[in-house]
Short mmCIF file of C-alpha atoms in Angstrom, two decimals:
data_model
loop_
_atom_site.label_atom_id
_atom_site.label_comp_id
_atom_site.label_asym_id
_atom_site.label_seq_id
_atom_site.Cartn_x
_atom_site.Cartn_y
_atom_site.Cartn_z
CA UNK A 761 -3.82 4.65 16.44
CA UNK A 762 -1.27 2.06 15.39
CA UNK A 763 -2.36 -1.53 14.78
CA UNK A 764 0.82 -2.67 16.56
CA UNK A 765 -0.01 -0.93 19.86
CA UNK A 766 -1.66 -1.84 23.15
CA UNK A 767 -4.15 0.99 22.58
CA UNK A 768 -5.40 -0.70 19.41
CA UNK A 769 -5.74 -4.06 21.15
CA UNK A 770 -7.98 -2.49 23.81
CA UNK A 771 -9.85 -0.51 21.13
CA UNK A 772 -10.43 -3.56 18.95
CA UNK A 773 -11.68 -5.80 21.77
CA UNK A 774 -14.00 -3.09 23.12
CA UNK A 775 -15.45 -2.04 19.73
CA UNK A 776 -15.90 -5.60 18.46
CA UNK A 777 -17.58 -6.78 21.66
CA UNK A 778 -19.92 -3.79 21.65
CA UNK A 779 -20.58 -4.27 17.93
CA UNK A 780 -21.99 -7.77 18.38
CA UNK A 781 -23.87 -6.70 21.51
CA UNK A 782 -25.74 -3.87 19.79
CA UNK A 783 -28.88 -4.19 17.64
CA UNK A 784 -28.12 -4.04 13.92
CA UNK A 785 -29.72 -0.61 13.46
CA UNK A 786 -27.14 1.06 15.75
CA UNK A 787 -23.99 -0.71 14.57
CA UNK A 788 -23.22 1.80 11.83
CA UNK A 789 -23.22 4.56 14.44
CA UNK A 790 -20.85 2.63 16.72
CA UNK A 791 -18.43 1.97 13.85
CA UNK A 792 -18.58 5.59 12.68
CA UNK A 793 -17.87 6.94 16.18
CA UNK A 794 -15.11 4.35 16.67
CA UNK A 795 -13.58 5.20 13.29
CA UNK A 796 -13.61 8.91 14.09
CA UNK A 797 -11.91 8.20 17.43
CA UNK A 798 -9.39 5.93 15.70
CA UNK A 799 -8.43 8.70 13.26
CA UNK A 800 -8.47 11.50 15.84
CA UNK A 801 -5.98 9.52 17.92
CA UNK A 802 -3.31 10.69 15.44
CA UNK A 803 -4.21 14.39 15.08
CA UNK A 804 -7.78 15.38 16.05
CA UNK A 805 -8.20 18.51 13.94
CA UNK A 806 -7.60 16.71 10.66
CA UNK A 807 -10.95 14.97 10.93
CA UNK A 808 -12.39 18.30 9.76
CA UNK A 809 -10.74 17.72 6.38
CA UNK A 810 -12.45 14.36 6.03
CA UNK A 811 -15.70 15.94 7.15
CA UNK A 812 -15.43 18.59 4.42
CA UNK A 813 -14.90 16.07 1.59
CA UNK A 814 -17.50 13.66 3.01
CA UNK A 815 -20.22 16.35 2.89
CA UNK A 816 -19.24 17.44 -0.64
CA UNK A 817 -19.12 13.89 -2.03
CA UNK A 818 -22.31 12.76 -0.29
CA UNK A 819 -24.35 15.52 -1.90
CA UNK A 820 -22.44 15.28 -5.19
CA UNK A 821 -23.44 11.62 -5.46
CA UNK A 822 -27.13 12.44 -4.99
CA UNK A 823 -26.96 15.40 -7.38
CA UNK A 824 -25.21 13.28 -10.03
CA UNK A 825 -27.89 10.59 -9.77
CA UNK A 826 -30.77 13.09 -9.92
CA UNK A 827 -29.29 15.28 -12.69
CA UNK A 828 -31.45 15.57 -15.80
CA UNK A 829 -28.69 16.07 -18.39
CA UNK A 830 -25.24 14.57 -18.97
CA UNK A 831 -23.68 18.03 -18.75
CA UNK A 832 -25.17 18.60 -15.31
CA UNK A 833 -24.01 15.17 -14.14
CA UNK A 834 -20.51 15.98 -15.30
CA UNK A 835 -20.52 19.36 -13.52
CA UNK A 836 -21.34 17.71 -10.20
CA UNK A 837 -18.67 15.07 -10.75
CA UNK A 838 -16.11 17.80 -11.51
CA UNK A 839 -17.15 19.61 -8.31
CA UNK A 840 -16.46 16.46 -6.30
CA UNK A 841 -13.11 15.80 -8.01
CA UNK A 842 -11.96 19.41 -7.56
CA UNK A 843 -12.80 19.28 -3.84
CA UNK A 844 -10.91 16.02 -3.31
CA UNK A 845 -7.91 16.76 -5.51
CA UNK A 846 -7.79 20.32 -4.19
CA UNK A 847 -7.46 19.14 -0.59
CA UNK A 848 -4.78 16.66 -1.64
CA UNK A 849 -2.93 19.32 -3.65
CA UNK A 850 -2.88 21.83 -0.78
CA UNK A 851 -1.76 19.48 1.97
CA UNK A 852 0.51 17.15 0.01
CA UNK A 853 1.82 19.00 -3.03
CA UNK A 854 1.70 22.76 -2.39
CA UNK A 855 5.19 23.03 -0.89
CA UNK A 856 6.62 20.57 -3.44
CA UNK A 857 5.26 22.68 -6.31
CA UNK A 858 6.51 25.81 -4.56
CA UNK A 859 9.99 24.26 -4.25
CA UNK A 860 10.10 23.67 -7.99
CA UNK A 861 8.86 27.21 -8.71
CA UNK A 862 11.65 28.53 -6.45
CA UNK A 863 14.18 26.46 -8.40
CA UNK A 864 12.97 27.85 -11.72
CA UNK A 865 12.95 31.41 -10.38
CA UNK A 866 16.52 31.04 -9.10
CA UNK A 867 17.56 29.66 -12.47
CA UNK A 868 16.41 32.84 -14.20
CA UNK A 869 17.53 35.22 -11.46
CA UNK A 870 14.15 35.89 -9.89
CA UNK A 871 12.91 35.50 -6.33
CA UNK A 872 9.84 33.38 -5.57
CA UNK A 873 7.38 35.44 -3.50
CA UNK A 874 4.93 32.61 -2.80
CA UNK A 875 5.07 31.70 0.91
CA UNK A 876 5.41 28.12 2.11
CA UNK A 877 2.64 26.49 4.14
CA UNK A 878 3.54 25.22 7.61
CA UNK A 879 1.21 22.23 7.56
CA UNK A 880 1.56 18.53 8.30
CA UNK A 881 0.26 15.95 5.83
CA UNK A 882 -2.84 14.28 7.32
CA UNK A 883 -2.27 10.55 7.79
CA UNK A 884 -3.62 8.40 4.96
CA UNK A 885 -4.93 11.40 2.99
CA UNK A 886 -4.16 9.83 -0.40
CA UNK A 887 -5.97 6.62 0.55
CA UNK A 888 -9.30 8.02 1.70
CA UNK A 889 -9.23 10.70 -1.04
CA UNK A 890 -9.01 8.00 -3.73
CA UNK A 891 -11.71 5.95 -2.03
CA UNK A 892 -14.02 8.97 -1.94
CA UNK A 893 -13.31 9.74 -5.60
CA UNK A 894 -14.14 6.18 -6.64
CA UNK A 895 -17.62 6.64 -5.16
CA UNK A 896 -18.62 9.70 -7.19
CA UNK A 897 -17.00 8.28 -10.34
CA UNK A 898 -18.94 5.02 -10.02
CA UNK A 899 -22.20 6.91 -9.38
CA UNK A 900 -21.46 9.03 -12.46
CA UNK A 901 -20.81 5.91 -14.54
CA UNK A 902 -24.07 4.37 -13.35
CA UNK A 903 -22.36 1.45 -11.60
CA UNK A 904 -23.42 2.52 -8.10
CA UNK A 905 -26.60 3.99 -6.65
CA UNK A 906 -26.06 7.16 -4.62
CA UNK A 907 -26.02 6.40 -0.91
CA UNK A 908 -28.89 8.28 0.77
CA UNK A 909 -27.90 7.44 4.35
CA UNK A 910 -25.36 10.10 5.33
CA UNK A 911 -24.03 8.04 8.24
CA UNK A 912 -23.46 4.95 6.08
CA UNK A 913 -21.69 7.02 3.43
CA UNK A 914 -19.50 8.61 6.11
CA UNK A 915 -18.64 5.13 7.38
CA UNK A 916 -17.70 4.09 3.83
CA UNK A 917 -14.97 6.74 3.87
CA UNK A 918 -14.08 6.47 7.56
CA UNK A 919 -14.22 2.67 8.17
CA UNK A 920 -11.33 2.29 10.60
CA UNK A 921 -9.72 -1.00 9.43
CA UNK A 922 -8.79 0.46 6.03
CA UNK A 923 -9.05 4.20 6.71
CA UNK A 924 -5.33 5.01 6.94
CA UNK A 925 -3.59 2.69 4.48
CA UNK A 926 -6.23 0.86 2.49
CA UNK A 927 -7.17 -1.27 0.73
CA UNK A 928 -8.76 1.46 -1.38
CA UNK A 929 -12.28 0.08 -1.60
CA UNK A 930 -14.88 0.51 -4.31
CA UNK A 931 -18.45 1.38 -3.28
CA UNK A 932 -19.85 -1.72 -5.04
CA UNK A 933 -17.89 -3.96 -2.70
CA UNK A 934 -18.27 -2.33 0.70
CA UNK A 935 -21.36 -0.06 0.81
CA UNK A 936 -23.94 -2.85 0.61
CA UNK A 937 -22.13 -4.72 3.38
CA UNK A 938 -22.68 -1.77 5.72
CA UNK A 939 -26.43 -2.22 5.34
CA UNK A 940 -26.36 -5.97 5.96
CA UNK A 941 -26.83 -7.58 9.35
CA UNK A 942 -23.67 -9.39 10.39
CA UNK A 943 -23.98 -12.39 12.70
CA UNK A 944 -21.43 -13.99 14.97
CA UNK A 945 -19.68 -16.85 13.20
CA UNK A 946 -16.98 -18.68 15.15
CA UNK A 947 -15.03 -19.95 12.13
CA UNK A 948 -15.07 -16.53 10.47
CA UNK A 949 -14.01 -14.77 13.68
CA UNK A 950 -11.12 -17.20 14.23
CA UNK A 951 -10.07 -16.83 10.59
CA UNK A 952 -10.00 -13.05 11.01
CA UNK A 953 -7.99 -13.26 14.24
CA UNK A 954 -5.45 -15.60 12.61
CA UNK A 955 -5.06 -13.18 9.71
CA UNK A 956 -4.55 -10.32 12.18
CA UNK A 957 -1.91 -12.36 14.02
CA UNK A 958 -0.09 -13.12 10.76
CA UNK A 959 -0.13 -9.44 9.81
CA UNK A 960 1.18 -8.41 13.23
CA UNK A 961 3.90 -11.07 12.94
CA UNK A 962 5.02 -9.65 9.59
CA UNK A 963 5.12 -6.14 11.02
CA UNK A 964 6.80 -6.51 14.43
CA UNK A 965 8.95 -9.61 13.87
CA UNK A 966 10.05 -9.10 10.25
CA UNK A 967 9.57 -5.51 9.05
CA UNK A 968 10.57 -3.69 12.24
CA UNK A 969 13.60 -5.93 12.73
CA UNK A 970 14.81 -5.47 9.17
CA UNK A 971 14.27 -1.71 9.43
CA UNK A 972 17.20 -1.40 11.87
CA UNK A 973 19.65 -2.61 9.23
CA UNK A 974 17.92 -0.72 6.39
CA UNK A 975 18.01 2.57 8.32
CA UNK A 976 21.69 2.05 9.14
CA UNK A 977 22.57 1.41 5.48
CA UNK A 978 20.60 4.35 4.06
CA UNK A 979 21.83 6.57 6.89
CA UNK A 980 25.36 6.14 5.55
CA UNK A 981 27.02 5.61 8.96
CA UNK A 982 28.96 2.62 7.57
CA UNK A 983 29.56 3.89 4.06
CA UNK A 984 28.19 2.28 0.91
CA UNK A 985 30.22 -0.86 0.32
CA UNK A 986 28.83 -3.18 -2.39
CA UNK A 987 27.91 -6.08 -0.10
CA UNK A 988 26.50 -3.74 2.56
CA UNK A 989 24.32 -1.98 -0.05
CA UNK A 990 23.04 -5.31 -1.36
CA UNK A 991 22.13 -6.41 2.16
CA UNK A 992 20.34 -3.12 2.86
CA UNK A 993 18.37 -3.08 -0.40
CA UNK A 994 17.47 -6.78 -0.06
CA UNK A 995 16.28 -6.22 3.50
CA UNK A 996 14.24 -3.18 2.43
CA UNK A 997 12.37 -5.25 -0.18
CA UNK A 998 11.07 -7.51 2.56
CA UNK A 999 10.72 -4.73 5.10
CA UNK A 1000 8.29 -2.76 2.93
CA UNK A 1001 6.47 -5.91 1.82
CA UNK A 1002 5.98 -7.22 5.35
CA UNK A 1003 5.17 -3.75 6.68
CA UNK A 1004 2.51 -2.92 4.10
CA UNK A 1005 1.03 -6.38 3.60
CA UNK A 1006 1.12 -6.80 7.40
CA UNK A 1007 -1.06 -3.70 7.76
CA UNK A 1008 -3.40 -5.04 5.08
CA UNK A 1009 -3.71 -8.43 6.81
CA UNK A 1010 -4.63 -6.75 10.10
CA UNK A 1011 -7.14 -4.54 8.26
CA UNK A 1012 -8.74 -7.47 6.43
CA UNK A 1013 -8.69 -9.61 9.57
CA UNK A 1014 -10.29 -7.01 11.86
CA UNK A 1015 -13.00 -6.35 9.25
CA UNK A 1016 -13.56 -10.09 8.77
CA UNK A 1017 -14.11 -10.59 12.51
CA UNK A 1018 -17.11 -8.24 12.26
CA UNK A 1019 -18.32 -9.87 9.04
CA UNK A 1020 -16.98 -7.45 6.41
CA UNK A 1021 -15.03 -8.64 3.38
CA UNK A 1022 -12.41 -6.20 2.12
CA UNK A 1023 -10.63 -6.66 -1.20
CA UNK A 1024 -7.36 -8.56 -1.42
CA UNK A 1025 -4.40 -6.20 -1.69
CA UNK A 1026 -1.41 -8.58 -2.05
CA UNK A 1027 -0.91 -11.89 -3.80
CA UNK A 1028 2.69 -13.04 -3.23
CA UNK A 1029 4.18 -10.23 -5.37
CA UNK A 1030 7.74 -11.55 -5.30
CA UNK A 1031 6.57 -14.56 -7.30
CA UNK A 1032 5.94 -12.24 -10.27
CA UNK A 1033 7.71 -13.06 -13.53
CA UNK A 1034 7.08 -9.67 -15.16
CA UNK A 1035 6.62 -6.13 -13.87
CA UNK A 1036 3.05 -6.22 -15.19
CA UNK A 1037 2.46 -9.39 -13.18
CA UNK A 1038 4.00 -7.73 -10.14
CA UNK A 1039 1.48 -4.89 -10.31
CA UNK A 1040 -1.33 -7.43 -10.46
CA UNK A 1041 -0.02 -8.77 -7.15
CA UNK A 1042 1.24 -5.68 -5.27
CA UNK A 1043 -1.10 -3.01 -3.82
CA UNK A 1044 -3.86 -4.42 -5.97
CA UNK A 1045 -6.44 -1.87 -4.82
CA UNK A 1046 -4.27 1.04 -6.03
CA UNK A 1047 -3.12 -0.55 -9.31
CA UNK A 1048 -6.72 -1.45 -10.26
CA UNK A 1049 -7.84 2.08 -9.26
CA UNK A 1050 -5.30 3.62 -11.64
CA UNK A 1051 -6.16 1.07 -14.32
CA UNK A 1052 -9.90 1.79 -14.19
CA UNK A 1053 -9.88 5.55 -13.70
CA UNK A 1054 -6.71 6.74 -15.43
CA UNK A 1055 -4.90 4.25 -17.67
CA UNK A 1056 -7.91 2.73 -19.49
CA UNK A 1057 -9.57 6.10 -20.26
CA UNK A 1058 -6.24 7.41 -21.60
CA UNK A 1059 -5.75 4.42 -23.92
CA UNK A 1060 -9.38 4.55 -25.13
CA UNK A 1061 -9.24 8.30 -25.82
CA UNK A 1062 -5.87 7.98 -27.59
CA UNK A 1063 -6.58 4.75 -29.48
CA UNK A 1064 -5.73 6.46 -32.78
CA UNK A 1065 -2.10 6.53 -31.55
CA UNK A 1066 -1.92 2.74 -31.83
CA UNK A 1067 0.60 1.02 -29.56
CA UNK A 1068 2.02 4.38 -28.45
CA UNK A 1069 -1.26 5.09 -26.67
CA UNK A 1070 -0.42 2.16 -24.40
CA UNK A 1071 3.14 3.42 -23.85
CA UNK A 1072 1.93 6.94 -23.08
CA UNK A 1073 -0.82 5.57 -20.83
CA UNK A 1074 1.63 3.42 -18.86
CA UNK A 1075 4.25 6.14 -18.42
CA UNK A 1076 1.74 8.83 -17.48
CA UNK A 1077 -0.13 6.53 -15.08
CA UNK A 1078 3.06 5.57 -13.28
CA UNK A 1079 4.20 9.18 -13.23
CA UNK A 1080 0.99 9.96 -11.32
CA UNK A 1081 1.48 6.83 -9.21
CA UNK A 1082 4.93 8.05 -8.19
CA UNK A 1083 3.48 11.46 -7.33
CA UNK A 1084 0.68 9.76 -5.36
CA UNK A 1085 3.27 7.98 -3.24
CA UNK A 1086 5.17 11.09 -2.33
CA UNK A 1087 5.68 14.77 -3.15
CA UNK A 1088 9.25 14.46 -4.36
CA UNK A 1089 11.23 13.73 -7.50
CA UNK A 1090 12.69 10.43 -6.22
CA UNK A 1091 9.13 9.06 -6.01
CA UNK A 1092 8.37 10.34 -9.51
CA UNK A 1093 11.53 8.66 -10.88
CA UNK A 1094 10.50 5.45 -9.09
CA UNK A 1095 7.12 5.61 -10.82
CA UNK A 1096 8.53 6.47 -14.24
CA UNK A 1097 10.99 3.57 -14.08
CA UNK A 1098 8.06 1.22 -13.54
CA UNK A 1099 6.21 2.82 -16.46
CA UNK A 1100 9.25 2.44 -18.73
CA UNK A 1101 9.74 -1.19 -17.65
CA UNK A 1102 6.10 -2.04 -18.39
CA UNK A 1103 6.32 -0.23 -21.75
CA UNK A 1104 9.39 -2.31 -22.59
CA UNK A 1105 7.50 -5.48 -21.70
CA UNK A 1106 4.58 -4.43 -23.89
CA UNK A 1107 6.74 -3.50 -26.90
CA UNK A 1108 8.95 -6.62 -26.73
CA UNK A 1109 6.34 -9.18 -25.72
CA UNK A 1110 6.54 -11.25 -28.91
CA UNK A 1111 10.35 -11.10 -29.07
CA UNK A 1112 10.74 -12.11 -25.43
CA UNK A 1113 8.28 -14.98 -25.81
CA UNK A 1114 10.17 -16.26 -28.84
CA UNK A 1115 13.60 -15.90 -27.21
CA UNK A 1116 12.83 -17.04 -23.67
CA UNK A 1117 10.52 -19.77 -24.94
CA UNK A 1118 13.59 -21.71 -26.09
CA UNK A 1119 14.66 -22.19 -22.47
CA UNK A 1120 13.31 -24.95 -20.21
CA UNK A 1121 10.23 -23.73 -18.35
CA UNK A 1122 11.84 -23.95 -14.89
CA UNK A 1123 14.84 -21.90 -16.07
CA UNK A 1124 12.64 -19.38 -17.89
CA UNK A 1125 10.48 -18.86 -14.78
CA UNK A 1126 13.47 -18.71 -12.45
CA UNK A 1127 15.36 -16.15 -14.55
CA UNK A 1128 12.25 -14.01 -15.06
CA UNK A 1129 11.47 -14.01 -11.36
CA UNK A 1130 15.05 -13.13 -10.44
CA UNK A 1131 15.28 -10.27 -12.97
CA UNK A 1132 12.00 -8.78 -11.76
CA UNK A 1133 13.13 -8.94 -8.15
CA UNK A 1134 16.49 -7.31 -8.98
CA UNK A 1135 14.70 -4.54 -10.88
CA UNK A 1136 12.37 -3.95 -7.93
CA UNK A 1137 15.31 -3.70 -5.53
CA UNK A 1138 17.02 -1.17 -7.78
CA UNK A 1139 14.02 1.14 -8.22
CA UNK A 1140 13.17 0.90 -4.51
CA UNK A 1141 16.40 2.79 -3.85
CA UNK A 1142 14.61 5.92 -5.14
CA UNK A 1143 11.56 5.03 -3.07
CA UNK A 1144 13.51 4.64 0.18
CA UNK A 1145 16.20 7.30 -0.17
CA UNK A 1146 15.41 10.67 1.40
CA UNK A 1147 17.03 12.54 -1.51
CA UNK A 1148 18.65 12.08 -4.92
CA UNK A 1149 22.07 12.47 -3.27
CA UNK A 1150 21.44 9.47 -1.00
CA UNK A 1151 19.98 7.44 -3.87
CA UNK A 1152 23.02 8.03 -6.07
CA UNK A 1153 25.41 7.20 -3.22
CA UNK A 1154 23.62 3.89 -2.77
CA UNK A 1155 23.65 3.18 -6.52
CA UNK A 1156 27.34 4.05 -6.70
CA UNK A 1157 27.93 1.63 -3.84
CA UNK A 1158 26.38 -1.20 -5.87
CA UNK A 1159 29.23 -0.92 -8.38
CA UNK A 1160 31.95 -0.31 -5.81
CA UNK A 1161 33.64 -3.65 -6.50
CA UNK A 1162 37.25 -2.74 -5.78
CA UNK A 1163 38.47 -4.38 -2.57
CA UNK A 1164 34.88 -4.68 -1.44
CA UNK A 1165 35.81 -7.27 1.21
CA UNK A 1166 38.61 -5.08 2.58
CA UNK A 1167 36.29 -2.08 2.61
CA UNK A 1168 33.52 -3.95 4.40
CA UNK A 1169 32.51 -1.80 7.39
CA UNK A 1170 33.25 -2.58 11.00
CA UNK A 1171 29.89 -2.79 12.73
CA UNK A 1172 28.89 -2.07 16.29
CA UNK A 1173 27.72 -5.04 18.35
CA UNK A 1174 24.11 -3.80 18.05
CA UNK A 1175 24.20 -3.79 14.23
CA UNK A 1176 25.90 -7.21 14.13
CA UNK A 1177 23.11 -8.56 16.30
CA UNK A 1178 20.45 -6.91 14.12
CA UNK A 1179 22.05 -8.40 11.00
CA UNK A 1180 22.02 -11.92 12.44
CA UNK A 1181 18.48 -11.57 13.75
CA UNK A 1182 17.36 -10.07 10.42
CA UNK A 1183 18.74 -13.03 8.47
CA UNK A 1184 17.19 -15.51 10.93
CA UNK A 1185 13.68 -14.02 10.97
CA UNK A 1186 13.72 -13.49 7.21
CA UNK A 1187 14.54 -17.18 6.61
CA UNK A 1188 11.68 -18.12 8.93
CA UNK A 1189 9.31 -15.79 7.10
CA UNK A 1190 10.25 -17.22 3.68
CA UNK A 1191 9.62 -20.74 4.96
CA UNK A 1192 6.27 -19.77 6.51
CA UNK A 1193 5.14 -17.91 3.39
CA UNK A 1194 6.13 -20.90 1.26
CA UNK A 1195 3.94 -22.93 3.61
CA UNK A 1196 0.93 -20.58 3.10
CA UNK A 1197 1.38 -20.67 -0.70
CA UNK A 1198 1.28 -24.46 -0.86
CA UNK A 1199 -2.33 -25.60 -1.14
CA UNK A 1200 -1.56 -29.16 0.01
CA UNK A 1201 0.18 -27.87 3.13
CA UNK A 1202 -2.67 -25.44 3.78
CA UNK A 1203 -5.16 -28.32 3.63
CA UNK A 1204 -3.01 -30.32 6.06
CA UNK A 1205 -2.75 -27.31 8.32
CA UNK A 1206 -6.50 -26.69 8.34
CA UNK A 1207 -7.28 -30.33 9.05
CA UNK A 1208 -4.53 -31.09 11.56
CA UNK A 1209 -4.97 -29.46 14.97
CA UNK A 1210 -1.52 -30.58 16.16
CA UNK A 1211 0.19 -29.02 13.14
CA UNK A 1212 -1.84 -25.82 13.60
CA UNK A 1213 -0.79 -25.49 17.24
CA UNK A 1214 2.83 -26.29 16.33
CA UNK A 1215 2.97 -23.51 13.71
CA UNK A 1216 1.31 -20.94 15.95
CA UNK A 1217 3.41 -22.05 18.91
CA UNK A 1218 6.60 -21.51 16.92
CA UNK A 1219 5.38 -18.12 15.66
CA UNK A 1220 4.57 -17.17 19.26
CA UNK A 1221 8.15 -17.96 20.28
CA UNK A 1222 9.44 -15.76 17.46
CA UNK A 1223 7.09 -13.03 18.69
CA UNK A 1224 8.43 -13.28 22.23
CA UNK A 1225 12.14 -13.43 21.39
CA UNK A 1226 12.37 -11.24 18.28
CA UNK A 1227 9.27 -9.03 18.20
CA UNK A 1228 10.03 -5.32 18.24
CA UNK A 1229 7.59 -4.05 20.87
CA UNK A 1230 9.44 -1.43 22.92
CA UNK A 1231 8.80 1.42 20.51
CA UNK A 1232 5.88 0.70 18.19
CA UNK A 1233 6.93 1.89 14.74
CA UNK A 1234 4.48 3.55 12.38
CA UNK A 1235 3.62 1.73 9.16
CA UNK A 1236 5.58 2.93 6.12
CA UNK A 1237 2.51 3.71 4.03
CA UNK A 1238 1.03 6.02 6.68
CA UNK A 1239 3.09 8.82 5.11
CA UNK A 1240 1.06 8.56 1.91
#
């Protein structure tokens, strides 16, 4: 079920109303049933996959906690990890691995006999797999008590606001909330609804509008002229940001209405002045997951390597991050480029501080922010392109300077309109986001009813005139 659909609006109103009308002891059951229905709306049979891993991890958590020896605890943890990673490997990576085996076989004149699987990737599999893994890891580390209530544990994995595209929660944050009695609070409910409205605005007014131009550019119908490529890549930066952070805002807002607090997943990432800073602001739940469960253990276990342990840890972590995002080499290259960039920042930190420190602070910050944003746009080409061939055509277009004005494509009326609308709504979004970032303006907004109604009135007009409602588009991160 898409957040940007009429079906979800009906679902949300019905479930939330019933939630506050039920006694506390039955609310977990309502949310679990609602979450199962929410997920089954996409493809019903795939709930069996979640059911399989939920049962394994539930018992693994109890067995880990009750184990008498460290070796036994580790065996139960490994059982849980194998079950989760195994499901992910079969559904997401089997055919990708098989493709690469076929390539190697062809290289040496052999024929690959392994058959391909005709399966569809379950929506959000990577998200709820990582959330499930965090539970057993935290129980193993002694940071979380095993959840004895099977229904509550199931809800931890299945909780509909963040089931499909995160945030990837930790058990310490969310499990205890599912035991607590939530009461109706007008200010909290209104805050949640406003956050949902802002997320929906980012999705249907900004992301879905920009996607028309982005799809046209990457589709190659108008060639790959320099200016056209820059427009497409610039638009994609804000398309994916508004699409993903829009989903997160709706998830956080819908949970907040019922009294749940989910972790923050975005913190104005395009304000970052380094790639490291960017990853502290973008998809925070994933970057902290990799930091806690992959990068930090690697660096600790390889500390005898000195600074190269950090470099190896960064590159390997982002290699896995690229693979997590998609079963394809363009995603892996995207991840490795981030790992290389962060390694460069780590190795040259002192030199850069000494060199850039000579510049005025405003210039230093401005240049750093611009360079980070340009780097992000470049590596996103590999993220967005459907193949290496498309990615290289786009990159070649960036440097296609010769007669780039004369070569500028002749657009259809529909694309011209989408370009103009895209520029207009993007300017509005940048102004509104600047408004939300400014604490003084936020205080004025909160304390001034007239200003509040003026902002929401203007956003409503943008919704009406520029919202893309005819064909609700899926969120980009659903494919992961």
